[in-house]
Structures are given as C-alpha cells and as structure tokens.
Coordinates of C-alpha atoms in Angstrom, one line a residue:
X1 CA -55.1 -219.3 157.9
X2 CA -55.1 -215.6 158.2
X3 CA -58.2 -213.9 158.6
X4 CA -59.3 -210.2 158.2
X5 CA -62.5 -209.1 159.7
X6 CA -63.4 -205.5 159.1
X7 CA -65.8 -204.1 161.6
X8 CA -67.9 -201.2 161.1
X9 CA -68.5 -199.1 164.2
X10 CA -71.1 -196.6 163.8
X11 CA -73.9 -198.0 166.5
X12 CA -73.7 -200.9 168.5
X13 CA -75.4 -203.8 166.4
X14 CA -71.5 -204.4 164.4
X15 CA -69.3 -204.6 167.5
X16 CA -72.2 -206.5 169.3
X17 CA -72.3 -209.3 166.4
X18 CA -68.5 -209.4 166.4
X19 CA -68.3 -210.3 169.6
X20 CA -69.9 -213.4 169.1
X21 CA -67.9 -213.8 165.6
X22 CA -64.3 -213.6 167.0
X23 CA -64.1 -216.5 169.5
X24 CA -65.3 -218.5 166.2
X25 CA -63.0 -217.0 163.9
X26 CA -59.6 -217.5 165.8
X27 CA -60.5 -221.9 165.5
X28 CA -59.7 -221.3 162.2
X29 CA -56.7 -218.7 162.5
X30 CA -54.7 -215.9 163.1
X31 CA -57.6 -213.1 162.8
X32 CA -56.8 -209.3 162.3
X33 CA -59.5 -207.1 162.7
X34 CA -60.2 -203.2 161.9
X35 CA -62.8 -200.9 163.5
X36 CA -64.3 -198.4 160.8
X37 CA -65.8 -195.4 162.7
X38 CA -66.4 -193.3 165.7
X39 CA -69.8 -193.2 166.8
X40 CA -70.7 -196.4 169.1
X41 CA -70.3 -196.6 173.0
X42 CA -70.4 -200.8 173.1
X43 CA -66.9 -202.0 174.1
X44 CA -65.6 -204.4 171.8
X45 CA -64.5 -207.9 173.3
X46 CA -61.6 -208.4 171.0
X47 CA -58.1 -206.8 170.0
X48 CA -58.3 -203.9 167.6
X49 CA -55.4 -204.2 165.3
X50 CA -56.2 -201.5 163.0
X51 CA -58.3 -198.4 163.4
X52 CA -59.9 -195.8 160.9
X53 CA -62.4 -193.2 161.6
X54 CA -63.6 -194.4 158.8
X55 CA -67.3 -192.7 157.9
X56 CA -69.8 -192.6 160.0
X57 CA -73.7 -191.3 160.6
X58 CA -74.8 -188.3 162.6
X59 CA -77.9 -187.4 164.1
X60 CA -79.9 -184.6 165.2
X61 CA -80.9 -184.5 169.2
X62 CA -84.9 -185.9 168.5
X63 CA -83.6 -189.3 166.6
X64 CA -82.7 -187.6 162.8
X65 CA -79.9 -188.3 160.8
X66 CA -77.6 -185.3 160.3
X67 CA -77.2 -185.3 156.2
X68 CA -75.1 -182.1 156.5
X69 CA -72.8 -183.5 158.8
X70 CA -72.5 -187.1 158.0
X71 CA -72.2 -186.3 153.7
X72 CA -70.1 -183.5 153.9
X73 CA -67.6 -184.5 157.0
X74 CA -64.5 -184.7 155.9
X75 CA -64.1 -188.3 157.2
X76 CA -64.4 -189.6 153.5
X77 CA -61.0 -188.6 152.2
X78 CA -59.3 -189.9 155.5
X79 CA -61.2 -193.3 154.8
X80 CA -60.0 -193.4 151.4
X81 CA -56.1 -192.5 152.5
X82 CA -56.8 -195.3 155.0
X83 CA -57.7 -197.6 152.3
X84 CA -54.5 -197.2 150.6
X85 CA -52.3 -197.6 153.3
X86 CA -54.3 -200.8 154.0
X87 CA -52.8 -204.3 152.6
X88 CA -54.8 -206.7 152.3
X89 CA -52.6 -209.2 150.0
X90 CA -51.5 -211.5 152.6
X91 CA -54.7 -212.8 154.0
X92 CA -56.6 -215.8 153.3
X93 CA -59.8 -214.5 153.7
X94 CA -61.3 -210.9 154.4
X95 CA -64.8 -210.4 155.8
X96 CA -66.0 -206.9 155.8
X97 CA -69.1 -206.3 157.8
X98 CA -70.2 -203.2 155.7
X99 CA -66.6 -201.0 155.9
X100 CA -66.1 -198.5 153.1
X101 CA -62.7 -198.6 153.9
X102 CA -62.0 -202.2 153.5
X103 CA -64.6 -202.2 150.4
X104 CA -62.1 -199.4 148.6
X105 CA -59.1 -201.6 149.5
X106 CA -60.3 -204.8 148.3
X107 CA -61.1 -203.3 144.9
X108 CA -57.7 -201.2 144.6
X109 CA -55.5 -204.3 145.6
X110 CA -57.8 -206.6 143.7
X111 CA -58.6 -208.7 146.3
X112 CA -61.5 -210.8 147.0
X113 CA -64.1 -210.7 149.9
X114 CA -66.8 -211.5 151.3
X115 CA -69.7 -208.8 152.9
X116 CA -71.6 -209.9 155.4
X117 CA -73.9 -209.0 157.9
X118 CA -77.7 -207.2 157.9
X119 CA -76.5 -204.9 155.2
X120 CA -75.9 -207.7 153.1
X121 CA -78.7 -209.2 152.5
X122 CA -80.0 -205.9 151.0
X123 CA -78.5 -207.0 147.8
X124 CA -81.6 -209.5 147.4
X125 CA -84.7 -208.0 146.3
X126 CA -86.5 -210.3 148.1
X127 CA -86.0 -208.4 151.4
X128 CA -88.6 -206.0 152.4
X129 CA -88.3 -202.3 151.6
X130 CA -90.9 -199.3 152.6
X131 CA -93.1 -198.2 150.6
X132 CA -91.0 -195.0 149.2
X133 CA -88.0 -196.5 147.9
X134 CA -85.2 -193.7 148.8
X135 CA -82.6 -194.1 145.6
X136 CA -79.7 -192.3 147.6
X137 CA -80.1 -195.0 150.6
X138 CA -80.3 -197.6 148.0
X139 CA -77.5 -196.6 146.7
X140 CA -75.6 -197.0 149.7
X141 CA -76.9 -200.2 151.0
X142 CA -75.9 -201.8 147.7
X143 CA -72.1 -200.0 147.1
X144 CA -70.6 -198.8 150.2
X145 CA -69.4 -202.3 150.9
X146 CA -68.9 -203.7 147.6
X147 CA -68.1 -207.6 147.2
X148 CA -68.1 -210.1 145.2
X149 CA -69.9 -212.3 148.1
X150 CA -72.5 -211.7 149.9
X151 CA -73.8 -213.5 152.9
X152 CA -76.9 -211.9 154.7
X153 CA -78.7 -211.8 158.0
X154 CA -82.2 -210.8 158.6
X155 CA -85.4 -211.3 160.6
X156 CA -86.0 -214.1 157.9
X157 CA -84.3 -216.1 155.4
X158 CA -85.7 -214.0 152.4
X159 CA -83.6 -215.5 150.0
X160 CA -80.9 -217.8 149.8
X161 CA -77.4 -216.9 151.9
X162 CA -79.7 -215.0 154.2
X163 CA -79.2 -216.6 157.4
X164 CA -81.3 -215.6 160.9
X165 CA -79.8 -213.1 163.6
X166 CA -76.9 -213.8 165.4
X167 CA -78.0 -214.2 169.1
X168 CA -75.6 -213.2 171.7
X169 CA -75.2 -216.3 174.3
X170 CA -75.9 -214.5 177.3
X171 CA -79.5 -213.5 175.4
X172 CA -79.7 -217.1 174.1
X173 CA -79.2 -219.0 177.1
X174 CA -81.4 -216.6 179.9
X175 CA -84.5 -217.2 181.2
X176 CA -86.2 -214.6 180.5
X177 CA -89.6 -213.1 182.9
X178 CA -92.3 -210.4 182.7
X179 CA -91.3 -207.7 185.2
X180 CA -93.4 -204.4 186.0
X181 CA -91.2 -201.7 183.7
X182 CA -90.4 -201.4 180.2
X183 CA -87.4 -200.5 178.3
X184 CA -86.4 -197.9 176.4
X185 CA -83.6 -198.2 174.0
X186 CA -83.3 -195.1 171.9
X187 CA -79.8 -193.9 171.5
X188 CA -79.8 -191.1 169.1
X189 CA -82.6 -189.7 171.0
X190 CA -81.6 -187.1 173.5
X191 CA -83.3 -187.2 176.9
X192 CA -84.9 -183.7 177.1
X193 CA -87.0 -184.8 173.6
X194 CA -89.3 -187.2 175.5
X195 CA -88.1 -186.7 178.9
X196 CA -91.6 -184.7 179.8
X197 CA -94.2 -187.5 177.9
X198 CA -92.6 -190.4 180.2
X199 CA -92.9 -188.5 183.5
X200 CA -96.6 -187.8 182.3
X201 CA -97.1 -191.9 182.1
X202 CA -96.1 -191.7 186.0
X203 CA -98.0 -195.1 186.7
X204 CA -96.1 -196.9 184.8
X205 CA -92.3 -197.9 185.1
X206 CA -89.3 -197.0 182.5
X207 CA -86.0 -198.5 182.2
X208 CA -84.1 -195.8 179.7
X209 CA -81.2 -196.1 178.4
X210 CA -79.4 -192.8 177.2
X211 CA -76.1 -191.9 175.7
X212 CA -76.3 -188.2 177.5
X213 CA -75.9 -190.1 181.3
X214 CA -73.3 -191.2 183.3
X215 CA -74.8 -192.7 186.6
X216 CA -78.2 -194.5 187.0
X217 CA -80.4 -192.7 188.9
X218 CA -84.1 -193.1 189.6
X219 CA -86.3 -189.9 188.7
X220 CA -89.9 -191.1 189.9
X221 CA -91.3 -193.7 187.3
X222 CA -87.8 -193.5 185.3
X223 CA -84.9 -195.4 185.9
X224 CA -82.4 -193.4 183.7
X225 CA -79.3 -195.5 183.1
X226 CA -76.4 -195.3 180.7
X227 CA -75.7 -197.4 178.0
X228 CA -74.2 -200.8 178.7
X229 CA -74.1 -204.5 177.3
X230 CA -74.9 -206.3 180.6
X231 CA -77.3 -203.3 182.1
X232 CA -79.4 -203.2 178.8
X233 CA -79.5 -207.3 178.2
X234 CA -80.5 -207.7 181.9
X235 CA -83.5 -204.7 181.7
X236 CA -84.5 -206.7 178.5
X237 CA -84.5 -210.0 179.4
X238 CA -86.9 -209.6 182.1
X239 CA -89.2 -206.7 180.5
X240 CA -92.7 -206.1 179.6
X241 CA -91.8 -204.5 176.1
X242 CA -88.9 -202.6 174.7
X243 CA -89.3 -199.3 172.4
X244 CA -86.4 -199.1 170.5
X245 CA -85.0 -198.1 167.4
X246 CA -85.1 -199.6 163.9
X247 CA -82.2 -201.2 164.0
X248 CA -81.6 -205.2 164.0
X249 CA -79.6 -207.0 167.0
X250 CA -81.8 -205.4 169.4
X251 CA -84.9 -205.9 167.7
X252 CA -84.3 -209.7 167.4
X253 CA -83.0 -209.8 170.6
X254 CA -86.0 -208.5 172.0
X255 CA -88.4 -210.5 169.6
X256 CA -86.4 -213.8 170.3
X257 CA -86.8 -213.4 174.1
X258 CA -90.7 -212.9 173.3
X259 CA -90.9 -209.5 174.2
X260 CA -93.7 -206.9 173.4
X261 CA -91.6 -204.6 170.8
X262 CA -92.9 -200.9 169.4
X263 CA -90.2 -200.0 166.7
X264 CA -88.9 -196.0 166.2
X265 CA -87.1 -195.6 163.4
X266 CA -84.4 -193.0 162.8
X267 CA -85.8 -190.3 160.2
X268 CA -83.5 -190.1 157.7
X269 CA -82.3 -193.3 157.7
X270 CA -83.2 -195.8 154.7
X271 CA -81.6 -199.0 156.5
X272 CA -83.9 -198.3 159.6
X273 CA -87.2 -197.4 157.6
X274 CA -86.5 -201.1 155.3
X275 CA -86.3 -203.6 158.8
X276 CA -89.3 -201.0 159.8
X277 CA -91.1 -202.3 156.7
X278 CA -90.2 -206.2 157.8
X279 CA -91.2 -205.7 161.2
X280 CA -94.8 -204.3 160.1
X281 CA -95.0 -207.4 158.0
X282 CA -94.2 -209.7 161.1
X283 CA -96.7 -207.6 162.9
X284 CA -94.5 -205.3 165.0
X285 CA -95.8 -201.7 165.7
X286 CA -94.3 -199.2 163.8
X287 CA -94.2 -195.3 164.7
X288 CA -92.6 -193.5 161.7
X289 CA -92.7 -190.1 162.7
X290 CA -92.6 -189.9 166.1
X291 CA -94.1 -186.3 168.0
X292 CA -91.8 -186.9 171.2
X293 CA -93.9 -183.8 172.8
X294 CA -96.7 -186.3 172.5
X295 CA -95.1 -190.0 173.1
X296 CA -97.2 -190.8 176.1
X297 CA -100.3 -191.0 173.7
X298 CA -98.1 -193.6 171.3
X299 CA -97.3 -195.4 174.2
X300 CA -100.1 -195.8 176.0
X301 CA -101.7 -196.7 172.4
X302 CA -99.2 -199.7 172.1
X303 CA -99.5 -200.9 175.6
X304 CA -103.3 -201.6 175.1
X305 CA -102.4 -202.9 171.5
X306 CA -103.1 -207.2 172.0
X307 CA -101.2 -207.9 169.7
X308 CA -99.0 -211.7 169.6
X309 CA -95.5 -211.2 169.5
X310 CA -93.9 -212.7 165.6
X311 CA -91.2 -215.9 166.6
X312 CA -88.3 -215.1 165.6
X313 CA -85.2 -217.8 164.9
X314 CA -81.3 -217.5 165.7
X315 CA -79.0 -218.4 163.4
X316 CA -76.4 -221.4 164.2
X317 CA -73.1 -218.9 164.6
X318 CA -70.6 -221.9 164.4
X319 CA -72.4 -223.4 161.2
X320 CA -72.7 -220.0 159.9
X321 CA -68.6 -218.9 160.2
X322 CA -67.7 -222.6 159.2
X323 CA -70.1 -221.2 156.3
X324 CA -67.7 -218.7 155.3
X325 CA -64.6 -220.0 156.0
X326 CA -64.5 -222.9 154.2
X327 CA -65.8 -221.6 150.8
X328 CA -62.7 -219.0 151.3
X329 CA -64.4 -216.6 148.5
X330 CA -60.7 -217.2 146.0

C-alpha cells in the first residue's frame, strides 16, 4: 500500500503527533510524507519527501497573531503552484493533517482523503467554541483542509470519529513527580514581554522555555532553556504546573501526566480561543488577555487557585491508524 501523509508544520503539536503516526503507518506500507510550512523548531523523526512552505501563522513579539503578515504573505500562491506540481494519483490512501496544499491537490486531481487531526474534529458542532464565534476563523477551520473524511482528536470524544489525544510514549510511559519549579511553555511569546513579572516572583522557580535562546542558563529563579522535545518532556513530567499556550499536544500532555495547567491563548487565534473554551469547561484556568507587565499577579492568583486537575484519556494510536487505514476513504 502506498501511503501519503501530509504534515502541517506551523508549531510543534503536527510534527510532534507524526512522530508517533509514522512508525504505525510504515506496518501497513510504503509512506510518503510532505511538510507544509516554516515556522516550527521540533525536529521531525521521519524522512521528508516533499517540502512546501506551504502557509503559515505569524505572530507579534507579546503572543498575537500577525494578520498583516500571515494573510497577505505571499506564501499562498507558492502553496497553490505546489499543489499543482503535486500527484497524488498513485497512492492508496492520503491523510492530510490540516495542509492547504494537499487539500488544493486532492480536489484538483479528484482524489479522495481523509483530514485528520485536532483541526478535524472542528467540523462537529458538538466541540466547544468561545463565546464570540469569529466567522473568518471558522472559516478556516472548516475549509483550509477540505475532505471528504474526517477523523478528529480532542480533549474529549465530543462526537463520533473524535478520538482522545495522541500521547507521545516517552510521556505515556514516565513516572511522573512534583518537583519545586514550574514550566513555562509559551513560544510565540518573546522573553523581554514577561521577562521582568517572573524575576519579580523570585521565590519561586521557572523552567522557560523560549524560541529567542540558544544555551540554558540559570538567571536567579529562571532556568531559561531553548526549545527541545526531550528538555521540555522532562521539565514537564516532573513539574508543579505548566503555563502554556492554547494549543492541544501540550495541554493533554500536561493534563494526562496530572499537572496543574494555566492556559494563555494566542490573541488572534480562533483555534487557540475554541480548546480555551473546552479547557474552561474541564475546569482549566484560562487568561484571555494576558497584561505580561503584570503576569506575576496572574500567576501568583493561579498558584493559590485549589483547583482538581480534569482526567484526561489517550487515544489507542495503533487502533486509531488501523482506524484509517482499513476503511481506505475510496
């Protein structure tokens, strides 16, 4: 069987999930996978046989998304030019995890496929939304992958063909322990934007990660490190709490090891502000609009929060993939 898997690459949470997916995928055959964007600093675990810049987000330096830049980049017209140099004919099955690339493809070539991933399982209504539905991020979540298939993954199984996070094994398997520091995992916040409200918090200890380092380094009560798979996995799996983004591996990570978990979403971004909106549900806290001058006052407020930490599920990766596979989406 040939199998295509099309990989979107803006963030971490995509390649992160694949690399659990791949080792799966290759039981049942030759696979072939793209990359679709730029702006991720997670090293893939697999062979990258086709790359496209593809189109991806932008952010401001306090955790924003860029509209300016990411809507009117130029990447769109190279993504569609990479769609039609793209064939996708002579494959059994192709699995986009939300690519426009591969979306624009499969409908010029007339090919079938299946979406999956988080984005996914926005096509059910059931999943929760914020309050202020944003039409334009709408949009997108329902059309920028578009497929005739559709299997989901979220916090919950909202609806049916929405399946529980993907897990990575080295999370899975740990043993995880309370240690004396928290983490910090907020990459499209820049460090001088809260840089001065952690150092005011100087009894308690940091682990942050940050896109704009190169070496670890210990600055008082901070541990600043850059961003890595096995330096992040093991600050979280023996934490106190994580304050992260809005995103979704990491949050279920972080939930599924037990962990105390205050969620930042990007402004800007619809996707973020939806799992926002499930995680307040599940009982999460939630900071919206974050004043990073001020973030040792929201900090300190969620440390003294007692609040239980929601269970949260993984999904059975083999059963899942075996899922797809076999229904072959003809």
């Amino acid at each position: 069987m040939k199998i295509f898997y099309a990989v979107q690459a803006t963030g971490n949470g995509h390649i992160s999930r694949a690399n659990q997916i791949v080792p799966i995928l290759k039981k049942y055959g030759e696979v072939d996978l793209l990359l679709s964007g730029n702006n991720y600093s997670l090293k893939p675990e697999f062979e990258v046989k086709y790359r496209s810049k593809g189109i991806s987000l932008y952010y401001n330096d306090c955790g924003s998304v860029n509209l300016g830049k990411t809507i009117f980049s130029k990447a769109i017209f190279g993504a569609i030019k990479d769609a039609r140099s793209l064939t996708l004919k002579d494959y059994d099955i192709v699995i986009n995890d939300f690519d426009f690339v591969t979306s624009v493809a499969c409908s010029l070539q007339k090919v079938p496929s299946v979406h999956f991933g988080h984005q996914a399982s926005f096509r059910s209504k059931n999943v929760p939304r914020p309050s202020k539905i944003d039409p334009v991020g709408e949009l997108i979540l329902q059309h920028y992958a578009r497929a005739p298939h559709h299997v989901g993954l979220h916090f919950k199984s909202y609806d049916e063909g929405i399946f529980a996070p993907i897990v990575k094994e080295n999370v899975s398997s740990s043993k995880p322990s309370t240690g004396d520091y928290y983490s910090i995992y907020l990459p499209s916040v820049d460090q001088f934007c809260m840089y001065q409200s952690l150092k005011k918090l100087n009894k308690i200890k940091f682990h942050w990660f940050t896109h704009d380092t190169k070496e670890a380094r210990q600055d008082e009560n901070i541990k600043i490190m850059p961003i890595s798979d096995v330096g992040f996995t093991e600050s979280l799996i023996n934490c106190k709490g994580l304050i992260t983004g809005g995103g979704f591996e990491t949050p279920s990570e972080a939930l599924f090891l037990g962990k105390k978990l205050l969620s930042v979403p990007i402004k800007k971004h619809y996707e973020q502000q939806c799992n926002s909106a499930a995680l307040k549900q599940m009982g999460v806290k939630i900071l919206l609009d974050p004043k990073f001058d001020a973030f040792d006052r929201h900090i300190i407020n969620w440390i003294e929060e007692d609040a239980e930490v929601p269970p949260l599920e993984k999904a059975d990766t083999q059963n899942m993939v075996e899922y797809i596979v076999k229904q072959r989406y003809k």
